[in-house]
């Protein structure tokens, strides 16, 4: 959850909370020009630039400075929410980025904002003639993620919480997971972007990589901690349940040890849930990535077993719309969700969220696909029937 003062928590818990909203472009406050506050969304593995649109009054040509000097589109734009106290205010940054486009019509201006992932999407690394290779040795996943953001993406490489681009604390926790699991990768880039590289690392490790508070955060979910909030019939505006058969996977193949010369994989690992196959019928899936790839059978099995653990059953996903007093909960946090009509009372993890700054409602998408007990890699599965070479 966001770290705030006790005063903030008390104020946020009020049914008719008197929220303060703020729009900053650079150091200038343009809050009074806002006609409609935007909707802000983020997803645990949504490794794509996120955009928001904000409508502004421009009768006095307040925002014409962008046409006069388009370089100011690269100024940092912040959308904040919080509370004003006597003599002070406490605001959370709900979105931060730059201006992707500005559209003028009559006396209004519509700004499209884009987050920090934009910087990683604007660069191309290598080409087919001169590829950029990370093949001399095997690299730990977190090191490759760091290279993608810094060496290749141009973001800050400061190795402390003072890093302005990367949430260093979350990256450090993420790195400790793969230091223990020893998941290793190689890569060869022939024109891909650092963002594509980061997206593949997220997929190959079931990692959460997203932007929050203008910093890239990293995580790998297992057991949720204590201290979750409760969302029940007294606090929820609306709730929906979805069962999606398409998310089911009960036999997973993962290829590894890619050879850039022969353009083939040296290893393919598999994991299967016999129970799920017998219950639902077989649902097979193959992951075979060739510009960022897992290097060995143990790393491949780590992914295969996690996917089977997460996807061997059809699980309910809930969309929960709640008043904005739930604003402090965010991606990765756990919630106790109770609903008499849906006949549910259980703990789930927030996988997606949408904040409507205008209406004061926050919608959570929660499930248990990344909410399981301590993950233990079962290397005993690496027998002749599970490794195809």
CSV table of C-alpha atoms in Angstrom, one decimal:
chain,number,residue,atom,x,y,z
A,1,UNK,CA,0.0,0.0,0.0
A,2,UNK,CA,1.0,3.6,-0.4
A,3,UNK,CA,2.9,5.1,2.5
A,4,UNK,CA,0.9,8.0,4.0
A,5,UNK,CA,0.3,9.7,7.3
A,6,UNK,CA,-2.4,8.7,9.8
A,7,UNK,CA,-4.2,11.9,9.0
A,8,UNK,CA,-4.4,10.9,5.3
A,9,UNK,CA,-5.8,7.4,6.3
A,10,UNK,CA,-8.5,9.0,8.5
A,11,UNK,CA,-9.4,11.5,5.8
A,12,UNK,CA,-9.5,8.8,3.0
A,13,UNK,CA,-11.8,6.6,5.1
A,14,UNK,CA,-14.6,9.2,5.1
A,15,UNK,CA,-17.5,8.4,2.9
A,16,UNK,CA,-17.5,12.0,1.5
A,17,UNK,CA,-13.8,12.5,1.5
A,18,UNK,CA,-12.9,16.1,0.5
A,19,UNK,CA,-10.1,15.1,-2.0
A,20,UNK,CA,-7.7,17.7,-3.4
A,21,UNK,CA,-6.8,17.1,-7.1
A,22,UNK,CA,-3.8,18.8,-8.7
A,23,UNK,CA,-2.3,19.1,-12.3
A,24,UNK,CA,1.3,20.1,-12.5
A,25,UNK,CA,3.2,20.8,-15.8
A,26,UNK,CA,6.8,21.2,-14.7
A,27,UNK,CA,6.5,23.4,-11.6
A,28,UNK,CA,3.4,25.2,-12.7
A,29,UNK,CA,0.0,24.4,-11.3
A,30,UNK,CA,-2.8,24.2,-13.9
A,31,UNK,CA,-5.5,22.7,-11.7
A,32,UNK,CA,-8.0,25.4,-12.2
A,33,UNK,CA,-8.0,24.8,-16.0
A,34,UNK,CA,-9.1,21.2,-15.7
A,35,UNK,CA,-12.5,20.5,-17.3
A,36,UNK,CA,-12.5,16.8,-16.7
A,37,UNK,CA,-10.1,14.6,-14.7
A,38,UNK,CA,-8.9,11.5,-16.5
A,39,UNK,CA,-9.1,7.8,-15.8
A,40,UNK,CA,-5.8,6.1,-14.9
A,41,UNK,CA,-5.1,2.4,-15.4
A,42,UNK,CA,-2.3,0.0,-14.7
A,43,UNK,CA,-1.7,-3.7,-14.8
A,44,UNK,CA,0.7,-5.9,-13.0
A,45,UNK,CA,2.4,-7.1,-16.2
A,46,UNK,CA,1.3,-4.3,-18.5
A,47,UNK,CA,4.8,-3.6,-19.9
A,48,UNK,CA,3.5,-1.0,-22.4
A,49,UNK,CA,3.4,2.8,-22.2
A,50,UNK,CA,0.2,3.9,-20.5
A,51,UNK,CA,-1.7,7.0,-21.6
A,52,UNK,CA,-4.3,9.2,-20.0
A,53,UNK,CA,-6.3,12.1,-21.6
A,54,UNK,CA,-7.2,15.3,-19.7
A,55,UNK,CA,-9.5,18.0,-20.9
A,56,UNK,CA,-8.5,21.6,-20.2
A,57,UNK,CA,-10.0,25.1,-20.7
A,58,UNK,CA,-8.0,27.2,-23.0
A,59,UNK,CA,-10.1,30.3,-23.6
A,60,UNK,CA,-7.3,32.5,-22.4
A,61,UNK,CA,-4.8,30.6,-24.6
A,62,UNK,CA,-3.2,29.3,-21.4
A,63,UNK,CA,-1.8,26.2,-23.1
A,64,UNK,CA,-0.7,27.8,-26.4
A,65,UNK,CA,2.9,27.8,-25.0
A,66,UNK,CA,3.1,24.2,-26.3
A,67,UNK,CA,2.6,25.4,-29.9
A,68,UNK,CA,5.1,28.2,-29.3
A,69,UNK,CA,7.7,25.9,-27.9
A,70,UNK,CA,6.9,22.2,-28.6
A,71,UNK,CA,10.0,21.1,-26.5
A,72,UNK,CA,7.9,21.8,-23.4
A,73,UNK,CA,5.9,18.7,-24.3
A,74,UNK,CA,8.8,16.9,-22.6
A,75,UNK,CA,8.2,18.6,-19.3
A,76,UNK,CA,7.1,16.3,-16.5
A,77,UNK,CA,3.3,16.3,-16.0
A,78,UNK,CA,1.9,15.1,-12.7
A,79,UNK,CA,-1.6,14.2,-11.6
A,80,UNK,CA,-2.0,14.1,-7.9
A,81,UNK,CA,-4.7,13.4,-5.3
A,82,UNK,CA,-4.7,13.8,-1.6
A,83,UNK,CA,-5.8,16.2,1.2
A,84,UNK,CA,-5.4,19.7,2.3
A,85,UNK,CA,-4.9,20.2,6.0
A,86,UNK,CA,-4.6,23.4,8.0
A,87,UNK,CA,-1.4,25.0,6.6
A,88,UNK,CA,-0.3,21.9,4.6
A,89,UNK,CA,-1.3,19.3,2.0
A,90,UNK,CA,-0.4,15.7,1.4
A,91,UNK,CA,-0.8,14.5,-2.2
A,92,UNK,CA,-0.1,11.2,-3.9
A,93,UNK,CA,1.2,11.1,-7.5
A,94,UNK,CA,-1.4,9.0,-9.3
A,95,UNK,CA,0.3,9.5,-12.7
A,96,UNK,CA,3.4,11.1,-14.0
A,97,UNK,CA,4.8,11.4,-17.5
A,98,UNK,CA,5.2,13.7,-20.5
A,99,UNK,CA,2.8,15.1,-23.1
A,100,UNK,CA,2.4,12.7,-26.0
A,101,UNK,CA,0.0,15.0,-28.0
A,102,UNK,CA,-1.9,18.2,-27.6
A,103,UNK,CA,-5.2,18.9,-29.5
A,104,UNK,CA,-6.8,22.3,-29.7
A,105,UNK,CA,-10.4,23.0,-30.5
A,106,UNK,CA,-12.2,26.3,-29.8
A,107,UNK,CA,-11.5,27.3,-26.3
A,108,UNK,CA,-10.4,23.9,-25.1
A,109,UNK,CA,-7.2,21.8,-25.1
A,110,UNK,CA,-6.9,18.0,-24.8
A,111,UNK,CA,-3.6,16.6,-23.6
A,112,UNK,CA,-2.7,13.0,-23.9
A,113,UNK,CA,-0.1,12.0,-21.4
A,114,UNK,CA,2.3,9.0,-21.5
A,115,UNK,CA,4.3,7.4,-18.8
A,116,UNK,CA,7.9,6.5,-18.3
A,117,UNK,CA,7.8,3.3,-20.4
A,118,UNK,CA,7.7,5.7,-23.4
A,119,UNK,CA,11.5,6.3,-22.9
A,120,UNK,CA,12.1,2.5,-23.3
A,121,UNK,CA,9.9,2.3,-26.4
A,122,UNK,CA,11.7,5.1,-28.3
A,123,UNK,CA,15.0,3.3,-28.7
A,124,UNK,CA,16.1,0.5,-31.1
A,125,UNK,CA,18.9,-1.8,-30.0
A,126,UNK,CA,21.1,-3.4,-32.7
A,127,UNK,CA,20.1,-4.5,-36.2
A,128,UNK,CA,20.4,-7.6,-38.3
A,129,UNK,CA,23.8,-6.6,-39.5
A,130,UNK,CA,25.2,-5.6,-36.2
A,131,UNK,CA,23.3,-7.3,-33.4
A,132,UNK,CA,23.8,-6.4,-29.7
A,133,UNK,CA,24.5,-9.7,-28.0
A,134,UNK,CA,24.4,-10.8,-24.4
A,135,UNK,CA,25.5,-14.4,-25.2
A,136,UNK,CA,29.1,-14.6,-23.9
A,137,UNK,CA,27.7,-15.9,-20.6
A,138,UNK,CA,24.4,-16.6,-18.9
A,139,UNK,CA,22.9,-13.6,-17.0
A,140,UNK,CA,20.6,-13.5,-14.0
A,141,UNK,CA,17.2,-12.1,-14.9
A,142,UNK,CA,17.4,-9.1,-12.7
A,143,UNK,CA,20.7,-8.1,-14.2
A,144,UNK,CA,19.3,-8.3,-17.7
A,145,UNK,CA,16.3,-6.2,-16.5
A,146,UNK,CA,18.7,-3.6,-15.2
A,147,UNK,CA,20.6,-3.5,-18.5
A,148,UNK,CA,17.4,-3.0,-20.4
A,149,UNK,CA,16.4,0.0,-18.3
A,150,UNK,CA,19.8,1.6,-17.9
A,151,UNK,CA,22.5,0.7,-20.5
A,152,UNK,CA,20.0,0.2,-23.3
A,153,UNK,CA,17.1,2.4,-22.2
A,154,UNK,CA,19.0,5.4,-20.9
A,155,UNK,CA,17.3,5.5,-17.5
A,156,UNK,CA,19.3,6.3,-14.3
A,157,UNK,CA,21.7,3.7,-13.1
A,158,UNK,CA,22.0,5.0,-9.5
A,159,UNK,CA,22.0,2.0,-7.2
A,160,UNK,CA,20.1,3.4,-4.3
A,161,UNK,CA,16.6,4.6,-3.5
A,162,UNK,CA,17.7,8.0,-4.9
A,163,UNK,CA,17.2,6.5,-8.4
A,164,UNK,CA,14.7,8.8,-10.1
A,165,UNK,CA,13.6,6.2,-12.7
A,166,UNK,CA,13.7,2.8,-11.1
A,167,UNK,CA,12.1,1.8,-7.8
A,168,UNK,CA,15.4,0.5,-6.4
A,169,UNK,CA,13.9,-1.1,-3.4
A,170,UNK,CA,11.5,-3.2,-5.5
A,171,UNK,CA,14.3,-4.1,-7.9
A,172,UNK,CA,16.5,-5.3,-5.0
A,173,UNK,CA,13.7,-7.5,-3.7
A,174,UNK,CA,13.1,-8.8,-7.2
A,175,UNK,CA,16.8,-9.5,-7.7
A,176,UNK,CA,16.9,-11.5,-4.4
A,177,UNK,CA,14.3,-13.9,-5.8
A,178,UNK,CA,16.3,-14.8,-8.9
A,179,UNK,CA,19.6,-14.9,-7.0
A,180,UNK,CA,18.0,-17.8,-5.1
A,181,UNK,CA,16.2,-19.4,-8.0
A,182,UNK,CA,19.2,-18.9,-10.3
A,183,UNK,CA,17.0,-18.2,-13.3
A,184,UNK,CA,19.3,-17.2,-16.2
A,185,UNK,CA,18.9,-15.7,-19.6
A,186,UNK,CA,20.7,-14.7,-22.8
A,187,UNK,CA,19.7,-12.2,-25.4
A,188,UNK,CA,20.5,-11.0,-28.9
A,189,UNK,CA,18.8,-7.8,-30.1
A,190,UNK,CA,18.5,-7.0,-33.8
A,191,UNK,CA,16.3,-3.9,-33.7
A,192,UNK,CA,14.1,-4.6,-30.7
A,193,UNK,CA,13.4,-1.9,-28.1
A,194,UNK,CA,14.5,-2.1,-24.4
A,195,UNK,CA,10.8,-2.1,-23.6
A,196,UNK,CA,10.3,-5.3,-25.7
A,197,UNK,CA,13.2,-6.8,-23.8
A,198,UNK,CA,11.6,-5.9,-20.4
A,199,UNK,CA,8.2,-7.3,-21.6
A,200,UNK,CA,9.9,-10.7,-22.5
A,201,UNK,CA,11.6,-10.9,-19.1
A,202,UNK,CA,8.2,-10.3,-17.4
A,203,UNK,CA,6.6,-13.1,-19.4
A,204,UNK,CA,9.6,-15.5,-19.0
A,205,UNK,CA,9.5,-15.2,-15.2
A,206,UNK,CA,5.9,-14.3,-14.4
A,207,UNK,CA,7.1,-11.0,-13.0
A,208,UNK,CA,5.2,-7.8,-12.3
A,209,UNK,CA,6.8,-4.9,-14.1
A,210,UNK,CA,4.8,-1.6,-14.1
A,211,UNK,CA,5.1,2.1,-13.5
A,212,UNK,CA,4.0,3.6,-10.2
A,213,UNK,CA,4.8,7.1,-8.9
A,214,UNK,CA,6.9,7.8,-12.0
A,215,UNK,CA,9.2,4.8,-11.3
A,216,UNK,CA,9.4,1.4,-12.8
A,217,UNK,CA,8.6,-1.3,-10.2
A,218,UNK,CA,9.5,-4.9,-10.2
A,219,UNK,CA,8.0,-7.8,-8.3
A,220,UNK,CA,7.4,-11.6,-8.3
A,221,UNK,CA,4.3,-12.5,-6.3
A,222,UNK,CA,4.0,-15.6,-4.0
A,223,UNK,CA,2.5,-15.3,-0.5
A,224,UNK,CA,0.7,-12.1,0.2
A,225,UNK,CA,1.5,-10.4,3.5
A,226,UNK,CA,-0.9,-9.4,6.2
A,227,UNK,CA,-2.6,-6.0,6.7
A,228,UNK,CA,-5.0,-6.3,3.7
A,229,UNK,CA,-8.1,-4.2,3.4
A,230,UNK,CA,-11.6,-5.6,3.4
A,231,UNK,CA,-14.0,-4.9,0.5
A,232,UNK,CA,-17.5,-6.1,1.4
A,233,UNK,CA,-21.1,-5.1,0.6
A,234,UNK,CA,-20.9,-2.1,2.8
A,235,UNK,CA,-17.9,-0.7,0.9
A,236,UNK,CA,-18.4,-1.8,-2.7
A,237,UNK,CA,-20.4,0.1,-5.3
A,238,UNK,CA,-20.5,-2.8,-7.8
A,239,UNK,CA,-18.9,-6.2,-8.3
A,240,UNK,CA,-18.7,-8.6,-11.2
A,241,UNK,CA,-17.3,-12.2,-11.4
A,242,UNK,CA,-15.8,-13.7,-14.6
A,243,UNK,CA,-14.8,-17.2,-15.4
A,244,UNK,CA,-12.6,-17.4,-18.5
A,245,UNK,CA,-11.8,-20.8,-20.0
A,246,UNK,CA,-9.2,-19.3,-22.2
A,247,UNK,CA,-6.7,-18.8,-19.3
A,248,UNK,CA,-6.5,-22.5,-18.7
A,249,UNK,CA,-3.2,-24.2,-19.3
A,250,UNK,CA,-2.5,-27.7,-18.0
A,251,UNK,CA,0.5,-28.8,-20.1
A,252,UNK,CA,3.2,-26.2,-20.6
A,253,UNK,CA,6.2,-26.5,-22.8
A,254,UNK,CA,9.1,-24.1,-22.4
A,255,UNK,CA,12.1,-24.0,-24.9
A,256,UNK,CA,15.5,-22.9,-23.8
A,257,UNK,CA,19.2,-22.8,-24.9
A,258,UNK,CA,18.6,-21.0,-28.2
A,259,UNK,CA,21.4,-21.2,-30.7
A,260,UNK,CA,21.6,-17.9,-32.8
A,261,UNK,CA,23.6,-19.7,-35.5
A,262,UNK,CA,21.3,-22.7,-36.1
A,263,UNK,CA,18.3,-20.7,-35.0
A,264,UNK,CA,17.0,-23.6,-32.9
A,265,UNK,CA,16.5,-24.5,-29.3
A,266,UNK,CA,18.7,-27.1,-27.5
A,267,UNK,CA,16.2,-27.9,-24.8
A,268,UNK,CA,12.4,-28.1,-24.4
A,269,UNK,CA,11.0,-28.7,-20.9
A,270,UNK,CA,7.4,-29.7,-20.1
A,271,UNK,CA,5.2,-29.7,-17.0
A,272,UNK,CA,1.7,-31.1,-16.8
A,273,UNK,CA,-1.2,-31.3,-14.3
A,274,UNK,CA,-2.8,-34.7,-14.7
A,275,UNK,CA,-5.6,-33.7,-12.5
A,276,UNK,CA,-6.4,-30.7,-14.7
A,277,UNK,CA,-6.2,-32.7,-17.9
A,278,UNK,CA,-8.6,-35.3,-16.5
A,279,UNK,CA,-11.0,-32.5,-15.3
A,280,UNK,CA,-11.0,-30.2,-18.3
A,281,UNK,CA,-9.3,-31.9,-21.2
A,282,UNK,CA,-5.8,-31.1,-22.3
A,283,UNK,CA,-4.8,-27.5,-22.9
A,284,UNK,CA,-1.2,-27.1,-24.2
A,285,UNK,CA,0.9,-24.1,-24.5
A,286,UNK,CA,4.4,-23.5,-25.8
A,287,UNK,CA,6.8,-20.6,-24.9
A,288,UNK,CA,9.8,-20.4,-27.3
A,289,UNK,CA,11.4,-17.0,-27.2
A,290,UNK,CA,14.4,-16.3,-29.5
A,291,UNK,CA,15.7,-12.8,-28.8
A,292,UNK,CA,15.6,-13.1,-25.0
A,293,UNK,CA,15.7,-16.8,-23.9
A,294,UNK,CA,16.1,-19.0,-20.9
A,295,UNK,CA,19.5,-20.8,-20.9
A,296,UNK,CA,19.0,-24.1,-19.1
A,297,UNK,CA,16.5,-26.7,-18.2
A,298,UNK,CA,16.2,-25.6,-14.6
A,299,UNK,CA,15.3,-22.0,-15.6
A,300,UNK,CA,12.8,-23.4,-18.1
A,301,UNK,CA,11.2,-25.7,-15.6
A,302,UNK,CA,10.8,-22.9,-13.1
A,303,UNK,CA,8.6,-21.1,-15.6
A,304,UNK,CA,6.7,-24.2,-16.7
A,305,UNK,CA,5.8,-25.2,-13.2
A,306,UNK,CA,4.8,-21.6,-12.2
A,307,UNK,CA,2.4,-21.5,-15.2
A,308,UNK,CA,0.8,-24.8,-14.4
A,309,UNK,CA,0.5,-23.8,-10.7
A,310,UNK,CA,-1.2,-20.5,-11.8
A,311,UNK,CA,-3.4,-21.7,-14.7
A,312,UNK,CA,-4.3,-25.4,-14.2
A,313,UNK,CA,-7.8,-24.4,-12.9
A,314,UNK,CA,-10.4,-22.0,-14.2
A,315,UNK,CA,-10.5,-19.4,-11.5
A,316,UNK,CA,-12.9,-16.5,-10.8
A,317,UNK,CA,-11.7,-13.0,-11.5
A,318,UNK,CA,-13.5,-10.2,-9.8
A,319,UNK,CA,-14.0,-6.6,-10.9
A,320,UNK,CA,-14.7,-4.5,-7.8
A,321,UNK,CA,-15.7,-0.9,-8.0
A,322,UNK,CA,-15.2,0.9,-4.7
A,323,UNK,CA,-15.2,4.5,-3.5
A,324,UNK,CA,-12.0,6.3,-3.6
A,325,UNK,CA,-11.2,5.7,0.1
A,326,UNK,CA,-9.7,2.5,-1.3
A,327,UNK,CA,-7.1,4.6,-3.1
A,328,UNK,CA,-4.2,3.5,-0.9
A,329,UNK,CA,-4.4,-0.1,-2.1
A,330,UNK,CA,-2.5,-0.8,-5.4
A,331,UNK,CA,-1.0,-3.4,-7.6
A,332,UNK,CA,0.2,-6.5,-5.7
A,333,UNK,CA,-1.7,-5.7,-2.5
A,334,UNK,CA,-4.1,-8.3,-1.1
A,335,UNK,CA,-7.8,-7.6,-0.4
A,336,UNK,CA,-10.4,-9.6,1.6
A,337,UNK,CA,-13.3,-9.6,-0.8
A,338,UNK,CA,-16.8,-10.5,0.5
A,339,UNK,CA,-20.0,-10.4,-1.5
A,340,UNK,CA,-23.2,-12.2,-0.5
A,341,UNK,CA,-24.7,-12.2,-4.1
A,342,UNK,CA,-21.5,-13.7,-5.6
A,343,UNK,CA,-21.2,-16.0,-2.6
A,344,UNK,CA,-17.5,-15.2,-2.0
A,345,UNK,CA,-15.4,-14.5,1.0
A,346,UNK,CA,-11.7,-14.9,0.3
A,347,UNK,CA,-8.4,-13.1,-0.1
A,348,UNK,CA,-7.2,-12.1,-3.5
A,349,UNK,CA,-4.4,-10.1,-5.1
A,350,UNK,CA,-4.9,-6.8,-7.0
A,351,UNK,CA,-3.7,-7.5,-10.6
A,352,UNK,CA,-5.2,-4.4,-12.3
A,353,UNK,CA,-6.7,-1.2,-11.2
A,354,UNK,CA,-8.5,1.8,-12.8
A,355,UNK,CA,-8.8,5.1,-11.0
A,356,UNK,CA,-11.4,7.6,-12.2
A,357,UNK,CA,-10.2,10.9,-10.8
A,358,UNK,CA,-13.4,12.6,-11.9
A,359,UNK,CA,-16.0,10.3,-10.3
A,360,UNK,CA,-13.9,9.3,-7.3
A,361,UNK,CA,-14.2,5.6,-8.0
A,362,UNK,CA,-11.5,2.9,-8.2
A,363,UNK,CA,-12.0,-0.4,-9.9
A,364,UNK,CA,-9.9,-3.4,-8.9
A,365,UNK,CA,-9.4,-6.6,-10.9
A,366,UNK,CA,-8.5,-9.3,-8.4
A,367,UNK,CA,-7.8,-13.0,-8.6
A,368,UNK,CA,-5.6,-15.7,-7.1
A,369,UNK,CA,-3.5,-16.6,-10.2
A,370,UNK,CA,-0.5,-15.0,-8.4
A,371,UNK,CA,-1.6,-15.7,-4.9
A,372,UNK,CA,-0.3,-19.1,-3.9
A,373,UNK,CA,1.9,-20.6,-1.2
A,374,UNK,CA,5.7,-20.6,-1.3
A,375,UNK,CA,6.8,-21.7,-4.7
A,376,UNK,CA,9.2,-24.6,-4.7
A,377,UNK,CA,10.9,-25.7,-7.9
A,378,UNK,CA,10.5,-29.5,-8.3
A,379,UNK,CA,13.6,-30.4,-10.2
A,380,UNK,CA,12.7,-34.1,-9.8
A,381,UNK,CA,10.5,-33.5,-12.8
A,382,UNK,CA,13.6,-33.1,-15.0
A,383,UNK,CA,13.7,-36.7,-16.2
A,384,UNK,CA,13.9,-38.1,-19.7
A,385,UNK,CA,10.1,-37.7,-20.2
A,386,UNK,CA,10.1,-34.0,-19.4
A,387,UNK,CA,13.2,-32.7,-21.2
A,388,UNK,CA,13.3,-33.0,-25.0
A,389,UNK,CA,16.7,-32.3,-26.5
